[in-house]
């Protein structure tokens, strides 16, 4: 066996018409004998075969087969071309195609010898000198083997120097097998890595008449051609590593800083979530940091000395809250409170006496056949009348009902929404500041046609109408919010969800049905107790009787049998006291006049009785 190290060998076989069949069989035997002496394999010697005549045919390339059995099978399957002898064309193909890395040749920097063995029996029909020189300059070592009629000058023009080692002439095909053994010795030569001290640090590769040193994977050969140094794969580039690039045996790997773990992409890093281990014992929140974790309290709480538990912060004792009556600490904040019978001023700190009809509300009225939604919301709601809409839009409006509520920027705020198949805000809570303005705006509302989407209107009321953006006071001010829904028919969408959400959000809901309104839907809209929060009217012309009911339910202190306790020093109380006193005096005066009249009648009757007694006595 040839042990000189890996080679890249390409056989270039002449199969022109001058080569008789039995002679071609001898050439097959020659190739298989040479291959049999080689250590073939992907990392050892690679072999390719091409045949030529007037054209070139690739039998198998350097990357096709890596076992002798496969190579011999392919060689035995060759069918000669039997045409001209274009040797120059074959050398051109060998240089430009057969010895390329795409066809399986090892790169030149690996210093694997590239050997072409040309076997021919005739004179070339094209020029070979120039193309052979180009092939030799490209690093291809050419052996020229001529048989019988071969032209010696052409063989010498093709072969590499020294010519005595690379040019062979065989007198007949019968002698080629014997020549094969001689050629094998030339090709394999002496294993220079064995015969002398090579000095290679890692490995020695023998070539015909010489050797060279190679390094193991992950190392590079130094300038001395013998020693090796590790290849730092991270020098000059990070390979996409987010934190660190670590060089390992010519390759690399990404590493993360302490407290981070490498992600599945093997490049990026994520901080280790120490809180996810479940052993932090934090009462409120656990916060991960690169080297561990710490506990954090929610807003309004203070972390205790044990670094785990939390205690609420009493902001009323730590800030200048400015509350007129009382400060109440809440989680992370505080709010002011007023005594019973008083309410917070808009500044959220001062207190004023409650006025009649306090509350946030919503009016929902219907135009004929479709819903005109009026919502009224704000603190201390006092509406001084909302006109009902006549079933005949061209008829003059009926007289307004008695005033219910007082409207002012710091008292009641009123908004109005109309709905049908869609919802439209006519005016928000912060638009008008007097009852006259609201009455005028209501009368200017344009009638909407089409469907009755009460559920959609309730959704609009909850999400928009009672928002601070549209004028509702913050919930922290404890201002009642009241919604009044007026409808004259069955809703065309579901009302249950948004009726429930309205009540859950703190809106006191009143439902008023007119005409064909459905009692079941009205009850679903109304707050508890339902009987006090829904009403029904046969038509729009009889709705005025509902005003007193609203007055009693929205403003319960005006109900019958309720005694209002007022300070005797307040102006309204004094006026009321004066009015009550006048009424009592008038009543007493009327009674006194009656007694005087009775006394006069009695005196007259007594006088007449005395006269009668005297007359009887005289007759006796």
PDB file of C-alpha atoms in Angstrom, residues 374-532:
ATOM      1  CA  UNK A 374     -80.745  61.794  28.424  1.00  0.00           C
ATOM      2  CA  UNK A 375     -78.183  61.076  31.027  1.00  0.00           C
ATOM      3  CA  UNK A 376     -77.651  63.462  33.909  1.00  0.00           C
ATOM      4  CA  UNK A 377     -74.593  63.062  36.069  1.00  0.00           C
ATOM      5  CA  UNK A 378     -72.724  65.086  38.662  1.00  0.00           C
ATOM      6  CA  UNK A 379     -72.681  65.837  42.293  1.00  0.00           C
ATOM      7  CA  UNK A 380     -75.652  67.392  44.057  1.00  0.00           C
ATOM      8  CA  UNK A 381     -77.944  66.906  41.045  1.00  0.00           C
ATOM      9  CA  UNK A 382     -80.852  69.421  40.927  1.00  0.00           C
ATOM     10  CA  UNK A 383     -82.533  69.467  37.524  1.00  0.00           C
ATOM     11  CA  UNK A 384     -85.120  72.156  37.106  1.00  0.00           C
ATOM     12  CA  UNK A 385     -87.181  70.373  34.490  1.00  0.00           C
ATOM     13  CA  UNK A 386     -86.632  68.385  31.310  1.00  0.00           C
ATOM     14  CA  UNK A 387     -89.250  68.802  28.605  1.00  0.00           C
ATOM     15  CA  UNK A 388     -90.836  65.653  27.248  1.00  0.00           C
ATOM     16  CA  UNK A 389     -90.943  65.372  23.486  1.00  0.00           C
ATOM     17  CA  UNK A 390     -94.330  65.449  21.779  1.00  0.00           C
ATOM     18  CA  UNK A 391     -95.310  62.554  19.542  1.00  0.00           C
ATOM     19  CA  UNK A 392     -95.936  65.213  16.913  1.00  0.00           C
ATOM     20  CA  UNK A 393     -92.617  66.960  16.283  1.00  0.00           C
ATOM     21  CA  UNK A 394     -94.341  69.989  14.723  1.00  0.00           C
ATOM     22  CA  UNK A 395     -96.697  70.579  17.677  1.00  0.00           C
ATOM     23  CA  UNK A 396     -95.688  73.131  20.339  1.00  0.00           C
ATOM     24  CA  UNK A 397     -94.071  71.616  23.426  1.00  0.00           C
ATOM     25  CA  UNK A 398     -96.239  71.074  26.513  1.00  0.00           C
ATOM     26  CA  UNK A 399     -95.566  73.174  29.610  1.00  0.00           C
ATOM     27  CA  UNK A 400     -92.558  71.938  31.611  1.00  0.00           C
ATOM     28  CA  UNK A 401     -93.096  69.955  34.810  1.00  0.00           C
ATOM     29  CA  UNK A 402     -92.324  71.559  38.173  1.00  0.00           C
ATOM     30  CA  UNK A 403     -88.674  72.262  38.929  1.00  0.00           C
ATOM     31  CA  UNK A 404     -86.893  69.267  40.471  1.00  0.00           C
ATOM     32  CA  UNK A 405     -83.222  70.128  40.714  1.00  0.00           C
ATOM     33  CA  UNK A 406     -80.876  73.071  40.841  1.00  0.00           C
ATOM     34  CA  UNK A 407     -78.106  73.095  38.197  1.00  0.00           C
ATOM     35  CA  UNK A 408     -74.771  74.838  38.790  1.00  0.00           C
ATOM     36  CA  UNK A 409     -71.054  74.175  38.155  1.00  0.00           C
ATOM     37  CA  UNK A 410     -70.475  73.232  41.793  1.00  0.00           C
ATOM     38  CA  UNK A 411     -73.842  71.609  42.251  1.00  0.00           C
ATOM     39  CA  UNK A 412     -75.640  69.497  39.704  1.00  0.00           C
ATOM     40  CA  UNK A 413     -74.197  68.868  36.250  1.00  0.00           C
ATOM     41  CA  UNK A 414     -76.391  67.563  33.484  1.00  0.00           C
ATOM     42  CA  UNK A 415     -75.556  65.675  30.327  1.00  0.00           C
ATOM     43  CA  UNK A 416     -77.728  64.226  27.586  1.00  0.00           C
ATOM     44  CA  UNK A 417     -77.268  61.336  25.180  1.00  0.00           C
ATOM     45  CA  UNK A 418     -79.661  60.283  22.433  1.00  0.00           C
ATOM     46  CA  UNK A 419     -79.695  56.810  20.931  1.00  0.00           C
ATOM     47  CA  UNK A 420     -81.455  54.745  18.300  1.00  0.00           C
ATOM     48  CA  UNK A 421     -79.420  52.275  16.220  1.00  0.00           C
ATOM     49  CA  UNK A 422     -76.405  54.372  17.267  1.00  0.00           C
ATOM     50  CA  UNK A 423     -75.486  56.588  20.194  1.00  0.00           C
ATOM     51  CA  UNK A 424     -74.842  60.327  20.140  1.00  0.00           C
ATOM     52  CA  UNK A 425     -73.833  62.598  23.010  1.00  0.00           C
ATOM     53  CA  UNK A 426     -75.968  65.730  22.742  1.00  0.00           C
ATOM     54  CA  UNK A 427     -74.096  67.515  25.522  1.00  0.00           C
ATOM     55  CA  UNK A 428     -71.748  66.246  28.285  1.00  0.00           C
ATOM     56  CA  UNK A 429     -71.936  66.948  32.006  1.00  0.00           C
ATOM     57  CA  UNK A 430     -69.600  69.920  31.858  1.00  0.00           C
ATOM     58  CA  UNK A 431     -71.341  71.707  28.939  1.00  0.00           C
ATOM     59  CA  UNK A 432     -74.151  73.689  30.610  1.00  0.00           C
ATOM     60  CA  UNK A 433     -74.350  75.273  34.073  1.00  0.00           C
ATOM     61  CA  UNK A 434     -77.987  76.335  34.439  1.00  0.00           C
ATOM     62  CA  UNK A 435     -81.411  74.758  34.074  1.00  0.00           C
ATOM     63  CA  UNK A 436     -82.428  77.280  31.391  1.00  0.00           C
ATOM     64  CA  UNK A 437     -79.436  76.328  29.244  1.00  0.00           C
ATOM     65  CA  UNK A 438     -80.295  72.647  29.586  1.00  0.00           C
ATOM     66  CA  UNK A 439     -83.984  73.221  28.728  1.00  0.00           C
ATOM     67  CA  UNK A 440     -82.985  75.121  25.613  1.00  0.00           C
ATOM     68  CA  UNK A 441     -80.474  72.431  24.586  1.00  0.00           C
ATOM     69  CA  UNK A 442     -83.035  69.652  25.078  1.00  0.00           C
ATOM     70  CA  UNK A 443     -85.581  71.417  22.889  1.00  0.00           C
ATOM     71  CA  UNK A 444     -82.956  71.793  20.126  1.00  0.00           C
ATOM     72  CA  UNK A 445     -82.129  68.084  20.011  1.00  0.00           C
ATOM     73  CA  UNK A 446     -82.781  66.630  16.553  1.00  0.00           C
ATOM     74  CA  UNK A 447     -84.788  63.434  16.411  1.00  0.00           C
ATOM     75  CA  UNK A 448     -82.897  60.227  15.609  1.00  0.00           C
ATOM     76  CA  UNK A 449     -84.620  57.528  13.611  1.00  0.00           C
ATOM     77  CA  UNK A 450     -84.221  53.763  13.195  1.00  0.00           C
ATOM     78  CA  UNK A 451     -83.663  51.137  15.916  1.00  0.00           C
ATOM     79  CA  UNK A 452     -83.577  50.916  19.704  1.00  0.00           C
ATOM     80  CA  UNK A 453     -80.100  49.797  20.857  1.00  0.00           C
ATOM     81  CA  UNK A 454     -80.516  50.323  24.601  1.00  0.00           C
ATOM     82  CA  UNK A 455     -77.589  48.014  25.470  1.00  0.00           C
ATOM     83  CA  UNK A 456     -75.266  50.054  23.254  1.00  0.00           C
ATOM     84  CA  UNK A 457     -76.485  53.254  24.915  1.00  0.00           C
ATOM     85  CA  UNK A 458     -75.875  51.830  28.407  1.00  0.00           C
ATOM     86  CA  UNK A 459     -72.332  50.895  27.348  1.00  0.00           C
ATOM     87  CA  UNK A 460     -71.745  54.452  26.115  1.00  0.00           C
ATOM     88  CA  UNK A 461     -73.076  55.852  29.387  1.00  0.00           C
ATOM     89  CA  UNK A 462     -70.763  53.680  31.523  1.00  0.00           C
ATOM     90  CA  UNK A 463     -67.619  54.171  29.426  1.00  0.00           C
ATOM     91  CA  UNK A 464     -67.975  57.804  28.422  1.00  0.00           C
ATOM     92  CA  UNK A 465     -70.875  59.750  29.926  1.00  0.00           C
ATOM     93  CA  UNK A 466     -69.857  59.313  33.572  1.00  0.00           C
ATOM     94  CA  UNK A 467     -66.142  59.841  32.894  1.00  0.00           C
ATOM     95  CA  UNK A 468     -64.159  62.704  34.415  1.00  0.00           C
ATOM     96  CA  UNK A 469     -63.266  63.750  30.860  1.00  0.00           C
ATOM     97  CA  UNK A 470     -66.915  64.590  30.216  1.00  0.00           C
ATOM     98  CA  UNK A 471     -67.452  66.323  33.543  1.00  0.00           C
ATOM     99  CA  UNK A 472     -68.232  63.700  36.197  1.00  0.00           C
ATOM    100  CA  UNK A 473     -66.622  64.354  39.568  1.00  0.00           C
ATOM    101  CA  UNK A 474     -64.037  61.782  40.802  1.00  0.00           C
ATOM    102  CA  UNK A 475     -65.444  58.837  42.735  1.00  0.00           C
ATOM    103  CA  UNK A 476     -63.319  59.905  45.703  1.00  0.00           C
ATOM    104  CA  UNK A 477     -65.647  62.911  46.127  1.00  0.00           C
ATOM    105  CA  UNK A 478     -68.472  60.500  46.982  1.00  0.00           C
ATOM    106  CA  UNK A 479     -70.850  62.311  44.641  1.00  0.00           C
ATOM    107  CA  UNK A 480     -73.901  60.159  43.806  1.00  0.00           C
ATOM    108  CA  UNK A 481     -74.298  59.226  40.136  1.00  0.00           C
ATOM    109  CA  UNK A 482     -77.825  58.684  38.828  1.00  0.00           C
ATOM    110  CA  UNK A 483     -78.826  57.407  35.401  1.00  0.00           C
ATOM    111  CA  UNK A 484     -82.416  57.724  34.060  1.00  0.00           C
ATOM    112  CA  UNK A 485     -83.357  55.635  31.033  1.00  0.00           C
ATOM    113  CA  UNK A 486     -86.447  56.490  28.992  1.00  0.00           C
ATOM    114  CA  UNK A 487     -87.585  53.951  26.371  1.00  0.00           C
ATOM    115  CA  UNK A 488     -90.792  53.200  24.466  1.00  0.00           C
ATOM    116  CA  UNK A 489     -90.030  49.712  23.119  1.00  0.00           C
ATOM    117  CA  UNK A 490     -88.075  46.489  23.306  1.00  0.00           C
ATOM    118  CA  UNK A 491     -84.298  46.800  22.959  1.00  0.00           C
ATOM    119  CA  UNK A 492     -82.785  45.301  19.823  1.00  0.00           C
ATOM    120  CA  UNK A 493     -79.637  44.244  21.655  1.00  0.00           C
ATOM    121  CA  UNK A 494     -78.775  42.680  25.000  1.00  0.00           C
ATOM    122  CA  UNK A 495     -78.980  45.055  27.942  1.00  0.00           C
ATOM    123  CA  UNK A 496     -78.159  42.729  30.821  1.00  0.00           C
ATOM    124  CA  UNK A 497     -74.344  43.051  30.730  1.00  0.00           C
ATOM    125  CA  UNK A 498     -74.125  46.838  30.634  1.00  0.00           C
ATOM    126  CA  UNK A 499     -77.067  47.349  32.975  1.00  0.00           C
ATOM    127  CA  UNK A 500     -75.179  45.201  35.478  1.00  0.00           C
ATOM    128  CA  UNK A 501     -71.882  47.023  34.865  1.00  0.00           C
ATOM    129  CA  UNK A 502     -73.590  50.404  35.296  1.00  0.00           C
ATOM    130  CA  UNK A 503     -74.899  49.435  38.710  1.00  0.00           C
ATOM    131  CA  UNK A 504     -71.614  47.772  39.696  1.00  0.00           C
ATOM    132  CA  UNK A 505     -69.786  51.000  38.841  1.00  0.00           C
ATOM    133  CA  UNK A 506     -71.892  52.868  41.412  1.00  0.00           C
ATOM    134  CA  UNK A 507     -74.519  54.420  39.120  1.00  0.00           C
ATOM    135  CA  UNK A 508     -78.051  54.439  40.588  1.00  0.00           C
ATOM    136  CA  UNK A 509     -80.245  53.463  37.643  1.00  0.00           C
ATOM    137  CA  UNK A 510     -83.854  54.578  37.080  1.00  0.00           C
ATOM    138  CA  UNK A 511     -85.837  53.097  34.198  1.00  0.00           C
ATOM    139  CA  UNK A 512     -88.944  54.722  32.696  1.00  0.00           C
ATOM    140  CA  UNK A 513     -91.059  52.873  30.151  1.00  0.00           C
ATOM    141  CA  UNK A 514     -93.520  54.524  27.767  1.00  0.00           C
ATOM    142  CA  UNK A 515     -96.056  52.866  25.489  1.00  0.00           C
ATOM    143  CA  UNK A 516     -94.658  49.512  24.306  1.00  0.00           C
ATOM    144  CA  UNK A 517     -91.768  49.390  26.756  1.00  0.00           C
ATOM    145  CA  UNK A 518     -90.981  45.920  28.139  1.00  0.00           C
ATOM    146  CA  UNK A 519     -91.313  45.637  31.911  1.00  0.00           C
ATOM    147  CA  UNK A 520     -88.707  42.856  32.101  1.00  0.00           C
ATOM    148  CA  UNK A 521     -86.087  45.109  30.505  1.00  0.00           C
ATOM    149  CA  UNK A 522     -87.032  48.047  32.732  1.00  0.00           C
ATOM    150  CA  UNK A 523     -86.561  45.901  35.826  1.00  0.00           C
ATOM    151  CA  UNK A 524     -83.203  44.677  34.528  1.00  0.00           C
ATOM    152  CA  UNK A 525     -82.028  48.274  34.166  1.00  0.00           C
ATOM    153  CA  UNK A 526     -83.424  49.579  37.491  1.00  0.00           C
ATOM    154  CA  UNK A 527     -81.412  49.542  40.725  1.00  0.00           C
ATOM    155  CA  UNK A 528     -82.577  47.869  43.930  1.00  0.00           C
ATOM    156  CA  UNK A 529     -85.222  48.144  45.282  1.00  0.00           C
ATOM    157  CA  UNK A 530     -86.603  47.786  41.760  1.00  0.00           C
ATOM    158  CA  UNK A 531     -90.097  49.060  42.648  1.00  0.00           C
ATOM    159  CA  UNK A 532     -88.642  52.424  43.588  1.00  0.00           C
TER     160      UNK A 532
END
